[in-house]
XYZ file of C-alpha atoms in Angstrom:
754
model
C -3.874 223.595 92.691
C -5.420 227.010 93.423
C -6.895 226.449 96.891
C -5.769 228.169 100.108
C -3.273 225.374 100.814
C -1.785 225.207 97.337
C 1.944 225.876 97.051
C 1.178 228.888 94.882
C -1.039 230.498 97.530
C 1.411 229.648 100.280
C 4.331 231.082 98.325
C 2.397 234.294 97.581
C 1.781 234.628 101.303
C 5.499 234.300 102.025
C 6.289 237.017 99.473
C 3.680 239.295 101.019
C 5.117 238.751 104.517
C 8.580 239.432 103.152
C 7.277 242.670 101.749
C 5.794 243.665 105.109
C 8.972 242.705 107.001
C 10.994 244.801 104.581
C 9.013 247.941 105.452
C 6.366 247.593 102.760
C 8.497 248.639 99.811
C 6.831 249.587 96.568
C 6.722 247.251 93.607
C 9.489 249.346 92.020
C 11.654 248.818 95.090
C 10.954 245.117 95.063
C 11.918 244.950 91.425
C 15.365 246.338 92.301
C 16.077 242.914 93.829
C 15.374 241.346 90.453
C 19.034 241.651 89.421
C 18.628 239.583 86.253
C 15.459 241.421 85.123
C 13.392 238.252 84.857
C 10.058 239.783 85.971
C 7.860 242.547 84.642
C 5.828 244.905 86.832
C 2.623 243.082 85.838
C 4.015 239.632 86.602
C 5.201 240.877 90.017
C 1.737 242.307 90.636
C 0.240 238.903 89.798
C 2.597 237.230 92.255
C 1.754 239.634 95.087
C -2.008 239.386 94.550
C -2.062 235.672 93.789
C -4.147 236.213 90.659
C -2.762 234.155 87.817
C -4.449 234.512 84.455
C -2.259 231.672 83.242
C 0.186 229.267 84.888
C 2.887 231.435 86.466
C 6.402 231.390 84.972
C 7.846 229.345 87.819
C 11.400 229.534 86.466
C 11.127 233.307 86.670
C 9.506 233.083 90.095
C 12.389 230.958 91.317
C 14.960 233.474 90.079
C 13.065 236.296 91.749
C 12.696 234.303 94.957
C 16.453 233.822 95.015
C 16.909 237.596 94.753
C 14.396 238.104 97.577
C 16.238 235.641 99.782
C 19.488 237.472 99.053
C 17.897 240.824 99.909
C 16.353 239.432 103.081
C 19.708 237.984 104.065
C 21.304 241.441 103.744
C 18.754 243.084 106.062
C 18.501 240.277 108.601
C 15.001 239.043 107.693
C 14.508 235.414 108.670
C 12.880 233.603 105.762
C 13.306 230.167 107.376
C 14.449 228.862 104.010
C 14.684 225.276 105.196
C 11.006 225.227 106.152
C 10.000 226.803 102.862
C 11.860 224.157 100.934
C 10.356 221.358 102.976
C 6.861 222.761 102.293
C 7.449 223.169 98.569
C 9.338 219.933 98.070
C 6.390 217.592 97.975
C 4.178 219.811 95.833
C 6.334 221.325 93.143
C 9.660 219.569 92.584
C 10.679 221.705 89.625
C 10.292 224.930 91.540
C 12.051 223.365 94.514
C 15.073 222.400 92.458
C 15.357 225.866 90.966
C 14.834 227.519 94.316
C 17.475 225.343 95.996
C 20.047 226.179 93.332
C 19.633 229.887 93.959
C 19.324 229.716 97.717
C 22.713 227.999 98.001
C 24.208 231.297 96.920
C 23.051 232.881 100.188
C 23.836 229.997 102.504
C 20.474 228.206 102.658
C 21.167 224.629 103.777
C 21.246 222.031 101.053
C 17.928 220.306 100.474
C 17.564 216.571 100.700
C 15.299 214.076 99.049
C 11.727 213.516 100.132
C 13.082 211.177 102.800
C 15.093 213.990 104.451
C 15.612 213.942 108.171
C 13.809 216.327 110.520
C 15.641 219.323 111.895
C 18.391 217.981 114.184
C 18.579 218.440 117.925
C 21.380 220.802 118.915
C 23.415 221.466 122.029
C 24.911 224.943 122.563
C 25.198 225.595 118.831
C 25.754 229.375 118.436
C 23.323 231.368 116.301
C 24.048 231.469 112.625
C 26.089 234.457 111.442
C 23.771 236.358 109.114
C 26.780 238.181 107.665
C 28.784 235.072 106.886
C 30.695 235.751 103.675
C 32.504 233.573 101.173
C 34.361 230.409 102.203
C 32.485 228.308 99.643
C 35.564 226.288 98.726
C 36.501 225.743 102.384
C 33.001 224.528 103.255
C 33.008 222.113 100.335
C 36.463 220.865 101.293
C 35.443 220.284 104.909
C 32.355 218.357 103.809
C 34.362 216.253 101.381
C 36.955 215.455 104.027
C 34.377 214.452 106.635
C 32.483 212.190 104.249
C 35.487 210.589 102.543
C 35.432 207.545 104.825
C 36.162 206.549 108.414
C 39.583 208.200 108.285
C 37.959 211.531 107.491
C 35.450 211.487 110.340
C 37.785 213.715 112.414
C 38.918 216.983 110.928
C 40.881 219.833 112.455
C 40.416 223.350 111.089
C 43.627 225.176 111.915
C 44.450 228.834 111.410
C 45.467 232.187 112.817
C 43.349 233.710 115.545
C 40.598 235.798 113.956
C 40.717 233.946 110.651
C 37.171 232.620 111.107
C 37.652 228.985 112.161
C 34.711 228.999 114.561
C 32.494 230.827 112.085
C 33.351 228.253 109.416
C 32.531 225.341 111.719
C 29.229 226.895 112.800
C 28.292 227.726 109.219
C 29.099 224.161 108.227
C 26.735 222.905 110.947
C 23.881 225.059 109.635
C 24.619 224.470 105.988
C 24.595 220.679 106.391
C 22.410 220.231 109.460
C 19.808 218.365 107.448
C 22.497 215.675 107.176
C 22.639 215.218 110.952
C 20.177 214.246 113.667
C 22.235 215.738 116.480
C 24.738 218.642 116.561
C 26.727 219.689 119.634
C 29.135 222.567 120.211
C 31.799 222.225 122.921
C 34.016 225.078 124.082
C 37.426 223.414 124.285
C 39.641 226.404 125.086
C 39.864 225.307 128.734
C 40.343 221.496 128.704
C 39.326 221.275 132.377
C 35.804 222.469 131.514
C 35.171 219.986 128.734
C 34.058 217.244 131.133
C 31.460 219.513 132.739
C 30.063 220.327 129.295
C 29.780 216.614 128.550
C 27.905 216.208 131.855
C 25.481 218.895 130.711
C 25.259 217.212 127.314
C 24.470 213.909 129.017
C 21.552 215.502 130.839
C 20.385 216.990 127.534
C 20.381 213.491 126.091
C 18.354 212.213 129.028
C 21.082 210.086 130.563
C 20.984 209.222 134.218
C 23.582 210.735 136.500
C 26.985 209.265 135.728
C 30.407 209.895 137.195
C 32.692 212.430 135.593
C 35.042 209.598 134.634
C 32.296 207.822 132.675
C 30.319 210.723 131.247
C 32.268 211.035 127.962
C 31.975 207.322 127.241
C 28.262 207.369 128.132
C 27.571 210.247 125.754
C 29.376 208.588 122.874
C 27.602 205.337 123.700
C 24.257 207.071 123.257
C 25.093 209.016 120.093
C 24.797 206.032 117.685
C 21.073 206.062 118.421
C 21.023 209.685 117.192
C 23.326 209.191 114.241
C 24.458 210.707 112.084
C 25.812 213.280 114.563
C 28.295 216.170 114.604
C 30.335 217.512 117.510
C 32.381 220.714 117.167
C 35.221 221.222 119.646
C 35.955 224.917 119.403
C 39.369 226.471 120.045
C 41.073 223.247 121.035
C 44.498 223.249 122.608
C 47.152 220.585 122.037
C 45.804 217.150 121.089
C 46.723 215.594 124.426
C 44.419 217.931 126.334
C 41.391 216.718 124.343
C 42.290 213.080 123.951
C 39.897 212.078 126.755
C 37.009 213.865 125.008
C 37.498 212.445 121.518
C 35.821 209.175 120.514
C 37.845 206.132 119.580
C 37.266 202.910 117.674
C 33.722 201.910 116.795
C 32.350 204.584 119.086
C 33.240 207.184 116.450
C 31.236 205.451 113.729
C 28.166 207.276 112.525
C 29.426 210.707 113.474
C 31.798 213.520 112.616
C 34.205 215.484 114.786
C 35.412 218.994 113.892
C 38.083 220.672 116.022
C 39.064 224.303 115.533
C 42.492 225.330 116.770
C 45.325 227.792 116.359
C 47.930 225.214 117.324
C 49.939 222.791 115.280
C 50.598 219.142 116.200
C 47.238 217.571 115.309
C 48.241 215.551 112.264
C 48.618 212.317 114.268
C 45.084 212.623 115.636
C 42.971 213.868 112.723
C 43.038 215.283 109.247
C 44.180 218.897 109.253
C 42.692 221.607 107.068
C 44.486 224.967 107.135
C 42.246 228.020 106.903
C 43.801 231.212 105.582
C 42.556 234.798 105.629
C 39.869 235.933 103.207
C 40.616 236.361 99.558
C 40.560 240.060 98.692
C 37.272 239.542 96.844
C 35.667 238.035 99.968
C 37.024 240.852 102.137
C 35.661 243.533 99.820
C 32.317 241.718 99.626
C 31.967 241.684 103.415
C 32.727 245.396 103.760
C 30.424 246.325 100.879
C 27.601 244.298 102.412
C 28.033 245.701 105.914
C 28.910 249.371 105.386
C 26.757 251.917 103.593
C 28.618 254.057 101.097
C 31.532 251.645 100.847
C 33.133 251.722 97.417
C 35.179 248.844 96.007
C 38.315 251.003 95.932
C 38.088 252.038 99.584
C 37.074 248.516 100.622
C 40.132 247.143 98.855
C 42.459 249.538 100.695
C 40.846 248.857 104.087
C 41.151 245.121 103.459
C 44.815 245.569 102.567
C 45.552 247.430 105.809
C 43.731 244.753 107.794
C 45.451 241.911 105.986
C 42.063 240.445 104.918
C 41.596 239.054 108.445
C 37.850 238.268 108.825
C 37.596 239.286 112.487
C 39.305 242.611 111.784
C 36.970 243.285 108.866
C 33.908 242.579 111.039
C 35.360 244.827 113.730
C 35.940 247.596 111.215
C 32.361 247.296 109.938
C 31.084 247.451 113.524
C 33.136 250.583 114.210
C 31.889 252.380 111.105
C 28.294 251.344 111.808
C 28.305 252.520 115.455
C 30.169 255.773 114.866
C 28.646 256.552 111.451
C 32.198 256.975 110.225
C 32.469 257.461 106.455
C 34.609 254.720 104.923
C 37.180 257.227 103.606
C 37.660 258.684 107.107
C 37.994 255.207 108.606
C 40.651 254.391 106.027
C 42.580 257.535 106.984
C 42.449 256.570 110.677
C 43.514 253.042 109.845
C 46.454 254.303 107.813
C 47.783 256.594 110.532
C 46.597 254.883 113.743
C 46.521 251.138 113.066
C 47.686 250.130 116.543
C 44.871 252.180 118.114
C 42.171 251.144 115.657
C 42.570 247.408 116.238
C 41.275 247.969 119.781
C 38.115 249.764 118.593
C 34.940 248.380 117.085
C 32.515 245.808 118.421
C 31.233 242.502 117.079
C 27.529 241.978 117.708
C 27.922 238.341 118.732
C 31.272 238.722 120.531
C 31.390 242.195 122.103
C 34.497 241.472 124.190
C 36.617 240.212 121.289
C 38.896 242.672 119.489
C 42.003 242.189 117.413
C 44.170 244.067 119.912
C 43.706 241.349 122.563
C 43.220 238.357 120.302
C 46.671 236.863 120.886
C 47.291 237.930 124.493
C 46.846 234.456 125.980
C 49.331 232.958 123.538
C 51.893 235.636 124.358
C 51.410 235.111 128.088
C 51.973 231.404 127.638
C 55.179 232.090 125.726
C 56.368 234.477 128.414
C 56.181 231.621 130.903
C 57.303 228.731 128.734
C 59.717 230.363 126.259
C 60.522 234.005 127.042
C 63.073 234.114 124.217
C 60.211 233.456 121.792
C 58.520 236.631 123.065
C 61.718 238.577 122.415
C 61.753 237.171 118.879
C 58.083 238.072 118.455
C 58.773 241.665 119.530
C 61.628 241.996 117.053
C 59.491 240.594 114.245
C 56.630 242.939 115.162
C 58.800 245.933 114.239
C 59.524 244.586 110.764
C 57.500 244.381 107.560
C 54.664 241.853 107.091
C 56.891 240.088 104.555
C 59.049 236.967 104.948
C 61.705 237.726 107.570
C 64.997 235.888 106.904
C 65.904 233.805 109.934
C 69.577 234.382 109.091
C 69.093 238.000 110.140
C 68.919 236.850 113.751
C 71.807 234.418 113.668
C 73.949 235.346 110.679
C 76.564 237.457 112.453
C 78.643 237.413 115.610
C 76.544 239.957 117.521
C 73.258 238.032 117.360
C 69.990 239.862 117.764
C 68.660 237.339 120.230
C 70.441 235.041 122.675
C 68.480 231.960 121.603
C 70.092 232.094 118.149
C 73.462 231.090 119.611
C 72.320 227.483 120.161
C 70.828 225.647 117.127
C 68.454 223.502 119.198
C 67.257 226.363 121.389
C 66.843 228.493 118.276
C 64.807 225.838 116.457
C 62.409 225.419 119.378
C 62.165 229.187 119.863
C 61.148 229.742 116.241
C 58.957 226.649 116.390
C 57.071 228.023 119.385
C 55.765 230.949 117.322
C 54.712 228.638 114.521
C 53.248 226.062 116.928
C 50.979 228.624 118.598
C 49.858 229.992 115.247
C 51.504 233.386 115.762
C 53.724 233.033 112.689
C 54.079 230.954 109.576
C 57.459 229.288 109.286
C 59.156 228.723 105.962
C 62.390 226.916 105.217
C 64.468 230.016 105.991
C 61.972 232.636 107.085
C 59.124 233.667 109.350
C 55.977 235.531 108.293
C 53.750 237.358 110.774
C 50.325 238.693 109.883
C 50.370 242.489 109.938
C 47.713 242.624 112.672
C 49.627 240.217 114.902
C 52.514 242.638 114.519
C 50.302 245.634 115.302
C 48.889 243.975 118.421
C 52.372 243.092 119.695
C 53.646 246.612 119.011
C 50.687 248.147 120.836
C 51.543 246.142 123.957
C 55.305 246.842 123.896
C 56.633 249.275 126.533
C 58.517 252.225 125.074
C 61.899 251.107 126.406
C 61.445 247.617 124.932
C 60.471 249.054 121.554
C 63.441 251.430 121.552
C 65.897 248.682 122.420
C 64.452 246.439 119.699
C 64.703 249.202 117.094
C 68.332 249.868 117.963
C 69.248 246.206 117.652
C 67.293 245.763 114.421
C 68.882 248.837 112.821
C 72.359 247.533 113.582
C 71.537 244.008 112.453
C 70.039 245.183 109.169
C 72.997 247.455 108.499
C 75.295 244.473 108.966
C 73.112 242.242 106.768
C 72.458 244.417 103.706
C 75.085 244.427 100.938
C 77.175 247.596 100.999
C 78.914 246.974 97.678
C 75.842 246.980 95.496
C 77.512 246.408 92.158
C 80.557 244.547 93.388
C 78.605 241.890 95.263
C 76.979 239.409 92.823
C 74.173 238.633 95.290
C 73.510 242.239 96.211
C 70.277 242.684 94.299
C 68.567 239.533 95.576
C 69.603 240.199 99.174
C 68.457 243.800 98.994
C 65.120 242.771 97.558
C 64.681 240.423 100.517
C 65.726 242.927 103.187
C 64.525 246.240 101.745
C 60.912 246.012 103.075
C 62.253 245.486 106.589
C 64.823 248.264 106.292
C 62.086 250.679 105.195
C 59.806 249.768 108.110
C 62.529 249.859 110.781
C 63.736 253.297 109.599
C 60.364 254.936 108.861
C 60.152 256.863 112.165
C 62.609 259.252 113.783
C 65.455 257.056 115.080
C 66.450 256.627 118.717
C 69.616 258.579 119.493
C 71.484 255.319 120.096
C 71.142 254.279 116.443
C 70.764 257.571 114.577
C 74.052 257.116 112.700
C 73.184 253.522 111.742
C 69.726 254.621 110.611
C 71.165 257.331 108.362
C 73.567 254.865 106.780
C 70.823 252.290 106.270
C 68.597 254.934 104.669
C 71.371 255.981 102.315
C 72.185 252.417 101.320
C 68.491 251.728 100.665
C 68.315 254.920 98.606
C 71.334 253.834 96.555
C 69.863 250.406 95.917
C 66.569 251.906 94.774
C 68.525 254.275 92.562
C 70.282 251.298 91.000
C 66.946 249.747 90.009
C 65.485 253.038 88.785
C 62.982 253.642 91.608
C 63.824 257.315 91.983
C 60.561 258.401 93.626
C 61.193 256.181 96.656
C 64.956 256.693 96.670
C 64.734 260.496 96.922
C 62.943 260.882 100.303
C 65.159 258.208 101.838
C 68.286 260.061 100.726
C 66.880 263.338 102.028
C 66.172 261.786 105.418
C 69.683 260.323 105.577
C 71.151 263.782 104.902
C 68.957 265.442 107.539
C 69.990 262.909 110.190
C 73.697 263.130 109.359
C 73.619 266.946 109.360
C 72.095 266.842 112.860
C 74.946 264.715 114.244
C 78.509 265.654 115.113
C 81.551 264.340 113.267
C 79.615 263.180 110.186
C 81.219 265.307 107.486
C 82.218 262.401 105.230
C 78.769 260.831 105.580
C 77.134 264.159 104.695
C 79.203 264.092 101.503
C 77.996 260.563 100.705
C 74.385 261.640 101.246
C 74.844 264.649 98.981
C 76.387 262.686 96.127
C 73.573 260.124 96.319
C 70.977 262.895 96.121
C 72.861 264.477 93.229
C 72.738 261.188 91.328
C 69.015 260.828 91.999
C 68.243 264.325 90.705
C 70.528 263.729 87.714
C 68.649 260.553 86.788
C 65.299 262.266 87.343
C 66.233 264.718 84.601
C 67.113 267.643 86.879
C 70.892 268.142 86.447
C 70.552 271.782 87.461
C 69.416 270.636 90.929
C 72.049 267.924 91.044
C 75.038 270.193 90.283
C 75.203 272.184 93.579
C 74.824 268.975 95.580
C 77.650 267.265 93.702
C 79.885 270.331 94.039
C 79.171 270.543 97.764
C 79.884 266.819 98.178
C 83.241 267.234 96.419
C 84.160 270.210 98.610
C 83.176 268.357 101.794
C 85.181 265.266 100.900
C 88.230 267.218 99.770
C 88.212 268.898 103.189
C 88.088 265.684 105.245
C 89.440 262.844 103.063
C 92.794 262.156 101.392
C 93.134 263.533 97.864
C 93.349 260.048 96.400
C 90.247 258.740 98.171
C 87.887 256.730 95.935
C 85.041 258.749 97.471
C 86.450 261.822 95.777
C 86.591 259.862 92.521
C 82.866 259.196 92.918
C 82.189 262.906 93.386
C 84.303 263.787 90.354
C 82.680 261.178 88.100
C 79.208 262.252 89.184
C 79.961 265.930 88.679
C 81.491 265.178 85.291
C 78.297 263.465 84.189
C 76.153 266.342 85.464
C 78.285 268.975 83.704
C 78.078 266.807 80.605
C 74.255 266.745 80.787
C 74.205 270.515 81.247
C 76.172 270.846 77.991
C 79.448 271.874 79.617
C 81.447 269.071 77.946
C 84.838 270.777 78.082
C 84.602 271.138 81.883
C 83.457 267.510 82.245
C 86.562 265.976 80.626
C 89.170 266.841 83.308
C 86.773 265.823 86.071
C 86.235 262.389 84.488
C 89.956 261.954 83.783
C 90.868 262.724 87.394
C 88.279 260.242 88.652
C 89.765 257.574 86.387
C 93.302 258.175 87.682
C 92.222 257.941 91.325
C 90.349 254.665 90.835
C 93.093 253.088 88.741
C 95.541 253.887 91.535
C 93.205 252.683 94.271
C 91.801 249.524 92.671
C 94.079 248.644 89.753
C 93.472 249.020 86.014
C 91.056 246.084 85.657
C 88.675 246.708 88.539
C 84.965 246.971 87.689
C 84.837 250.422 89.243
C 87.385 251.634 86.738
C 84.909 250.654 84.008
C 82.439 253.216 85.328
C 85.006 255.986 85.016
C 85.873 254.815 81.507
C 82.202 254.893 80.481
C 81.719 258.345 81.997
C 84.757 259.714 80.166
C 83.730 258.040 76.894
C 80.239 259.556 77.128
C 81.685 263.049 77.315
C 83.889 262.419 74.277
C 80.915 261.068 72.338
C 78.996 264.281 72.878
C 82.080 266.235 71.878
C 82.109 264.215 68.670
C 85.428 262.515 69.556
C 84.237 259.035 68.570
C 87.727 257.748 67.860
C 88.718 258.649 71.445
C 85.530 257.197 72.948
C 85.630 253.772 71.281
C 88.814 252.431 72.953
C 87.592 253.691 76.335
C 84.296 251.833 75.920
C 86.042 248.710 74.583
C 88.304 248.632 77.635
C 85.323 249.069 79.958
C 83.503 246.262 78.155
C 86.477 243.882 78.533
C 86.657 244.617 82.269
C 82.950 243.933 82.701
C 82.939 240.766 80.638
C 85.738 239.460 82.861
C 83.975 240.496 86.068
C 80.254 239.833 85.566
C 77.918 237.173 84.216
C 77.442 237.258 80.420
C 73.917 238.658 80.727
C 74.698 241.287 83.359
C 73.039 244.654 82.811
C 76.378 246.468 82.998
C 77.570 244.512 79.964
C 74.337 245.280 78.133
C 74.695 249.015 78.713
C 78.344 248.987 77.579
C 77.368 247.128 74.395
C 74.712 249.702 73.575
C 77.101 252.585 74.132
C 79.775 250.943 71.999
C 77.219 250.290 69.240
C 76.349 253.956 68.874
C 80.031 254.937 69.045
C 81.263 252.522 66.349
C 78.252 253.307 64.173
C 79.520 256.872 63.952
C 82.793 255.417 62.640
C 80.954 253.354 59.956
C 81.703 250.080 61.736
C 79.294 247.388 60.375
C 79.269 245.548 63.756
C 77.216 248.337 65.355
C 73.818 246.698 64.783
C 74.871 243.322 66.214
C 76.388 245.009 69.274
C 73.125 246.894 69.850
C 71.066 243.747 69.448
C 73.237 241.857 71.974
C 72.792 244.688 74.421
C 69.036 244.839 73.822
C 68.663 241.104 74.442
C 70.485 241.434 77.768
C 68.167 244.263 78.825
C 65.148 242.222 77.751
C 66.326 239.298 79.883
C 67.058 241.426 82.927
C 64.437 244.171 82.736
C 61.684 242.593 80.651
C 60.615 243.209 77.095
C 58.279 246.090 77.981
C 60.741 248.109 80.057
C 61.365 251.543 78.488
C 65.129 250.940 78.397
C 64.573 247.645 76.584
C 62.282 249.250 74.051
C 64.827 252.034 73.438
C 67.581 249.457 72.986
C 65.670 247.463 70.363
C 64.720 250.694 68.607
C 68.415 251.582 68.420
C 69.256 248.138 67.014
C 66.592 248.516 64.334
C 67.824 251.951 63.342
C 71.408 250.753 63.072
C 70.282 248.039 60.686
C 69.170 250.759 58.340
C 72.461 251.338 56.570
C 71.095 254.412 54.876
C 70.655 256.189 58.161
C 72.577 259.343 58.808
C 75.909 258.636 60.573
C 75.617 259.273 64.280
C 71.869 259.834 63.934
C 71.153 257.763 67.040
C 73.929 259.064 69.230
C 71.884 261.233 71.579
C 69.138 258.703 72.293
C 71.630 255.859 72.626
C 73.590 257.689 75.273
C 70.384 258.330 77.210
C 69.391 254.664 76.923
C 72.792 253.419 77.970
C 73.115 255.152 81.307
C 71.819 254.255 84.739
C 72.929 255.079 88.249
C 74.014 252.409 90.700
C 73.983 252.251 94.432
C 77.271 251.805 96.232
C 78.791 251.193 99.656
C 79.694 253.914 102.072
C 82.427 255.206 104.315
C 85.083 255.769 101.715
C 84.942 252.330 100.104
C 83.228 251.881 96.755
C 80.780 254.561 95.717
C 78.099 255.179 93.090
C 79.090 255.407 89.463
C 77.515 255.889 86.060
C 77.273 252.742 83.970
């Protein structure tokens, strides 16, 4: 067929119109859309002119057409893909099949057989979002649920405000509208207005005037004649408010109902499909498509700050487009001014909707119905966007919130946040999206925010473990609470909780030191010191801050910077604490280790011995803290070459630890490694097995690729070489066998060297 009405001629015309609509690009520019390089310049020229010297390579044409559709989609050119497919379907099935396969990638509705239905009638269906991105799996799931039988004819799409529930429902309607003869969209946010929309729908369907009480039934009575049909109830409230508008019994046959909602409680009425935020890939794809000059790296960071929330990403793209803001500059603003930025940026189809006000109605409802839930929301808004342990609010006598005092009131208070979609509730925790938190913070008066920060600082200080290596659960609890402690203390503290903030910063610094995260531990310790030095009557705490900083610098390989801090800490504590205070023992042990690292071994010995005597007197000879002093003293003797003196000290420390800790505890592993290098120098054949036991413990606790683990296995291998020089591994073994540990404050148990 080569006549004017042939599919080839018609298709050439569509390509030529596409070219005109695109600004008459050159053939070279058109070929840039040919991502898979399936066409040559001559074959493209043949397509555009309609002159075929031989049958055109329709497989290649189909691939190129797909690329054209994708390009047109990106620049808002309406190709009317459904009409094109209908025109081609009867004349060239092979091309149609290929074309359909590609067009699905850019959201063209699925084609039907030659008996497909005409375009359906619609009522108030919003325009299709030309920038709709991703959600392929969600669209397939919704379709499968709706078509799985009579039980699936009602589906609720539930999710956080701004997650794209409405956009998904609308896209579903367009994607599958060839499957329906009638599609209606009902705004269900105000249940009182649903009836009036059904009255309007009745007139659209040509029904005579009916009473408001009968209009819903009349509409559903007419729909079977238009089946199959689809009705979307957008932004529904609780199920009871829409029960009068939902079909029942046989009336529902032949049609599908989709309800979008933020609220829980729909499982007794319909199937429920939870919609989450974008995957990071989808978020990056949207930003890259919408914003010129957007790189994948910057898009990834913007998406992270916005929590991959689709509405926020669209708003960000709108802001950058309107203001011509370079993506890197927008990222900088987002990083420093998140609470301001969520109020800026406009969506083309919803100019009044911004993230900053997205949850205002829900908060107002809570203020009336459950004011304690608003107080809880405000507290959570000042914490990290990580799981928040519910025990933090109720786990001590001075509860953060009054509702936590009564189990039933507390359960319904927490449940209110989850029920309205403001938080996700776990078995023992709450999680708020970071933009929900930002919006709540932006609306909080200064006095409310200050009061919440004071209470959170005190609650966190009471909740975090102070005895980091005496408490067996310390590490897991710190890992759970650390993100929140860092967020609550990141700004200058209110005067009412400055002392608590300094202590919390120091404890966090000590924990991070215990796990080897020196780069984060250091600024926290420095901030703790600055706060304590600005307050009156904080001499002892200043000493604790100094010794923590000394330990950090020591472990960072800067003992020369650590020494003056440790000496100052010792002087401060000797001036304000009893001579036998364990805090002074901490200072002495730390200073001994620093002098040892600086090569001043003779000066280190009396310092370590004095620390040991103080702790033995304070805690008893078999206390775990005594083992730290023993290890510190043994390390000095090893470097002095006094292996016979060091071995019994290490053996005693190892016995204490094996009696106090789990068999695979890191402290036991480090002691085993130190003992291995000590006994090796004395020609003890057990050295290699001791080193291997220690290495296996480190592998279990730190992972096989951790540098300390690799050093430990290297030591074990060297010790197996019986021909090795005696003591050859001593220096590296000592370095591999030492870490610093965080400790509690205020004159109780302090940091030590393993």
